[in-house]
Amino acid sequence: MTEKKRYKPLASSKYMEKTMTRYYALSQYHRFWGKPLRRPLAWVTSGAPVELLRAFKIHPVYPEQYGAICSTKKATEKLCQVAESAGYSQDLCSYARSHIGSILRPDLAPMGGLPRPDLLLCCNNICGTVLKWYEVVARLLNVPLLMLDTPYLPGEYEKHTKEYVLEQIHDMINFLEKFTGRRFDPKTLERHAGYSNEAVNLWKEIRELCRTTPSPLNGPDLFIQMAPIVVLRGTSPVVDYYRRLKQEVAQRVKEGTAAVDGENIRLVWDNIAIWSNLFSFTKMFTERKACFITDTYTGGWSMVLDPGDPIESLASAYTKVFLNRSPDFRARQLTELVRDYSADGFVMHSNRSCKPYSLVQEVIRRKVMKETGVPGLMVEADMADPRAYAEEPIRNRVQAFLETLGGI
Amino acid sequence: MGQYYIGVDIGSLTTKVVMVDGDGKLAARATGRSGYSGKDVAERITARLLEEKGLGQKDVAATVATGYGRVTYPADREVSEITCQARGIASQFGSAGTVIDIGGQDSKVIKILKGGKVVDFAMNDKCAAGTGRFLEVMAGALEVRLEDIGDLALQARGHCQISSFCTVFAESEVISHVSSGASKADILAGVCDSVAVRVASMTSRTGLDPEVVFTGGVARNKGVAAALEKALGCPLTIPEEPEITAALGAALFARDINKGQG
Amino acid sequence: MAEGNKTIVNEAVDLLLEESALKGSRFAERYPGRKAFGFFCSYWPEELVLAAGMEPLRLLPSPGNANPSELPAYSCSLVRGCLSMALQGGFKGLAGVGFAHTCDAMQCLGGIWEETMGLAGTLTVVPPVMLSGAGAGKFFENELSILLNKLGGIAGSSPGEEELSGALDLCEKIRRQVTELDGIRAKLPSDLVAAVMRAGQVMPRKEYSRALEAALPALKEGASDPGGRQRVLVTGAVLETDSLFRMIEDLGGRVVADDTCTGYHHYTGPTRPANKSPLEAIVSRYTGMAPCPCRNRGLDGRTDYLEDLAAGRKAGGAILVIRKYCDPHAWDAVTVAERLRGAGVKTLVLELEASEVAGQERTRLQAFLESL
């Protein structure tokens, strides 16, 4: 009851559900329309330049998002066990394990598993795991693997790095021309990059509306509302959706409507959500009137493409992703969020599945605390695997943390 | 109108109850094994305390619960043991500093400001390393009573190395030390070192103030205290009754509630 | 040394074993005036360090379980151990430390190093992941040439073609010598060979080459037929001690093929092609090294290599060593094990906390060797 009162659903969600249902239905029936329309299906990592695929009329499907879906549908544990008994260590990424489990045992998987791909597109800007994961999938399903290597940036994005990424994209275009039998049309790419940019800008504006006190959105809103921009990036429906969402959020701001009634603690979230326990975890905060006003993860989809040659702007945007940057860069980013959103503290999810995100969090935590003077809490869990989530120790930490912020 | 305030700390192993008077002075305290239902134990202890003092339920103005069992206890409010610990220590020692608390199931490092405000804290990972439970398992492996570990460890001539943090593996390490002929004292000193090193490394997460108070049931263990002093390179202050400080903090919070209402 | 092996008495061998055990810990005292530059991964281009006038020194953790608070418990013991040693001053005296970007854990350690140990002297090089992909060679060459300048900056030198060429010659000479040793490893105690190979990563390279030159005749002399020992292949990342190889030896096994990062893997790769600049030659060497799970040379690069290696050395069994929380090796283990088993090579996936083996591993290894 109190939960309902404190947590306000968005009217737009209904449309989002429609958009997502349509996307997944379309994907599931791809076997009927893909061939006749000469539109192959690709499995794609979340940080891959999907605009390229769109320019070749390839339909993208996202195993990472599917990993999150498996978790919210309580299927992760079974699917991971399937992968684990096939030899994949329990310490490997839970998205990857559950996805591999869904390939091996579609009968245990939500939606009966993802529709089979004709192609894989992997970009290592988010981690090294995606390379290993997609290699396994490529062997299992015997489909070509396209890999975009975006070198880690210890410092700035340098000329030789840019040239390297560009050369790979051009090489990819050559491959895709042969693979699809379609000619590359820079205009089409530009159009899709344009849609991406519109959606990204809207998402950015929606997020910035949360700088208001009280915040119109809470963490789970951000995590749920990001779904369309992940899978439909580069299309026009996604632009329509975020326009609608922005209106609703702007209305909340105008009316002073808070996502968390009586908001009195403003927090920044760092890392992927704890999908398996998203609502019970968030409740520990909402019941103490704490709101996650912004986060670093869903902010990954708010990087605007530079004007100019679309291939160059794709290369730059995808290589400069925050997970491909130094702790120093990430600490600066988090510090800015704390300041721009007038946050009282931040919470880091030490996510066993995601080493590049998590291993550097403690040095970032110290740096940001020093820089901003606000406290940061670290809780260890996993983005998808419920077996790594221990409710009581987490509750203990969260409560103590909120007590230091909001008084008893 | 009641004028006493109760703090109940239901831990994984022990339940602690502290009563303070209207001036916040310690009036009574008692402890007991938490057992299967910490809540029942806490209620029994509270009733006994009141009876001993010739008081009744009406004399209790407010109760605050803390510790793992805090959610189940019918208190006026529940407060986490980190905040309570800080409050309890601040009331006893007044100064800012670091609190190291090693209990049955977890260990914590809490950095506090004057007045007991928590600046930062760190807790052990989801395993028994660096906790009372770790000591209990090792005591079992060596057939030593838990309360004797400290004195025995202080008699050590050399310190055996226990390198595994995993309780199960550490236990087999202990056993292999036994079979290679090491003395119980030397092994126990190694066990104490292991706990100390683990907890000391947590202090680098919060930063260490040289004024360190050591609390929790394990603070009674002289072996761990000595190892911890060595690992941290500074002396420790140990309260006379190190296990009741969080319950004391809870009782003081109970007193605040009443003031707020009054 | 295990039964059935001849005892090898030789000053040069002793020196190599000593250096191997010291793991560079007394470098400054033993080699006064030399500048040591630390590195972690076999993709770190040693030639450039040498060309800049410094000595590449592989950083290895000391035994024991280190838990620096900067890293979560689910990071591998190599990064935890090395960071902990660094924070305790164990690596002071180094001119700098180099990170070759390979796995996520190394990427993070590099970042944490910059934050905790300071930016100055912390260098990163990013080898391409798709080694034979478009633009990879050129990118790698650019990375190396930038790195060479930075190394020169640290050493106060300005290395050019001549220095690079000299360094390349020295490294190639060492690789030839080590390859010679690798060729007779089936006839030598496994732990001895492992130690001699590790020495070449923790002592000045010229001295290493000289010592190995002097040791080789004695090693050949001491070589003896392995008899009924079980022939195994070992693959895995860093092994900072010989504990595993010694146990294999104790249990009647013999490591006839080695693909560990601190072992022969470190010395693999093509020799200098004709008509190439030294930098191009270095690129081609690191690109052509034995495949690493962190890099891609087609889907079958690593499995092909290991299957050939096992067949060439007539290994009846293979041990895939995975350091707990090492993602790249854990990922590859499934595919590699399947492939090797398919080729008739019995395979054991052995997960270790660090590099030391004890009672539990003994049981598993013994049962495995008995099954061969």
PDB file of N, CA and C in Angstrom, chain C residues 51 160-171 272 277-279 282:
ATOM      1  N   ALA C  51      64.897  -0.933 -25.797  1.00  0.00           N
ATOM      2  CA  ALA C  51      65.396   0.102 -26.707  1.00  0.00           C
ATOM      3  C   ALA C  51      65.535   1.437 -25.981  1.00  0.00           C
ATOM      4  N   GLY C 160      65.790   5.089 -31.230  1.00  0.00           N
ATOM      5  CA  GLY C 160      65.459   5.101 -32.652  1.00  0.00           C
ATOM      6  C   GLY C 160      65.588   3.702 -33.222  1.00  0.00           C
ATOM      7  N   GLU C 161      65.703   3.646 -34.566  1.00  0.00           N
ATOM      8  CA  GLU C 161      65.769   2.359 -35.270  1.00  0.00           C
ATOM      9  C   GLU C 161      66.894   1.474 -34.746  1.00  0.00           C
ATOM     10  N   GLU C 162      68.031   2.109 -34.481  1.00  0.00           N
ATOM     11  CA  GLU C 162      69.196   1.326 -34.093  1.00  0.00           C
ATOM     12  C   GLU C 162      68.960   0.605 -32.766  1.00  0.00           C
ATOM     13  N   GLU C 163      68.436   1.382 -31.798  1.00  0.00           N
ATOM     14  CA  GLU C 163      68.176   0.784 -30.487  1.00  0.00           C
ATOM     15  C   GLU C 163      67.097  -0.301 -30.589  1.00  0.00           C
ATOM     16  N   LEU C 164      66.086  -0.013 -31.398  1.00  0.00           N
ATOM     17  CA  LEU C 164      65.015  -0.998 -31.567  1.00  0.00           C
ATOM     18  C   LEU C 164      65.552  -2.284 -32.184  1.00  0.00           C
ATOM     19  N   SER C 165      66.419  -2.088 -33.177  1.00  0.00           N
ATOM     20  CA  SER C 165      66.983  -3.236 -33.852  1.00  0.00           C
ATOM     21  C   SER C 165      67.800  -4.093 -32.894  1.00  0.00           C
ATOM     22  N   GLY C 166      68.589  -3.412 -32.073  1.00  0.00           N
ATOM     23  CA  GLY C 166      69.409  -4.128 -31.090  1.00  0.00           C
ATOM     24  C   GLY C 166      68.532  -4.896 -30.115  1.00  0.00           C
ATOM     25  N   ALA C 167      67.469  -4.245 -29.646  1.00  0.00           N
ATOM     26  CA  ALA C 167      66.574  -4.878 -28.684  1.00  0.00           C
ATOM     27  C   ALA C 167      65.887  -6.083 -29.312  1.00  0.00           C
ATOM     28  N   LEU C 168      65.493  -5.900 -30.557  1.00  0.00           N
ATOM     29  CA  LEU C 168      64.819  -6.984 -31.272  1.00  0.00           C
ATOM     30  C   LEU C 168      65.757  -8.185 -31.419  1.00  0.00           C
ATOM     31  N   ASP C 169      67.021  -7.891 -31.755  1.00  0.00           N
ATOM     32  CA  ASP C 169      67.999  -8.974 -31.892  1.00  0.00           C
ATOM     33  C   ASP C 169      68.151  -9.737 -30.581  1.00  0.00           C
ATOM     34  N   LEU C 170      68.252  -8.992 -29.495  1.00  0.00           N
ATOM     35  CA  LEU C 170      68.433  -9.636 -28.190  1.00  0.00           C
ATOM     36  C   LEU C 170      67.215 -10.507 -27.864  1.00  0.00           C
ATOM     37  N   CYS C 171      66.017  -9.952 -28.042  1.00  0.00           N
ATOM     38  CA  CYS C 171      64.805 -10.715 -27.720  1.00  0.00           C
ATOM     39  C   CYS C 171      64.687 -11.945 -28.608  1.00  0.00           C
ATOM     40  N   ARG C 272      61.920 -12.045 -37.085  1.00  0.00           N
ATOM     41  CA  ARG C 272      61.912 -10.826 -37.891  1.00  0.00           C
ATOM     42  C   ARG C 272      61.806 -11.099 -39.400  1.00  0.00           C
ATOM     43  N   SER C 277      60.713  -2.730 -41.113  1.00  0.00           N
ATOM     44  CA  SER C 277      61.345  -1.867 -40.118  1.00  0.00           C
ATOM     45  C   SER C 277      61.268  -2.585 -38.773  1.00  0.00           C
ATOM     46  N   PRO C 278      62.145  -2.212 -37.843  1.00  0.00           N
ATOM     47  CA  PRO C 278      62.089  -2.893 -36.539  1.00  0.00           C
ATOM     48  C   PRO C 278      60.698  -2.807 -35.910  1.00  0.00           C
ATOM     49  N   LEU C 279      60.050  -1.641 -36.004  1.00  0.00           N
ATOM     50  CA  LEU C 279      58.736  -1.490 -35.381  1.00  0.00           C
ATOM     51  C   LEU C 279      57.714  -2.420 -36.031  1.00  0.00           C
ATOM     52  N   ILE C 282      58.269  -5.826 -34.789  1.00  0.00           N
ATOM     53  CA  ILE C 282      57.743  -6.020 -33.424  1.00  0.00           C
ATOM     54  C   ILE C 282      56.233  -6.225 -33.497  1.00  0.00           C
TER      55      ILE C 282
END
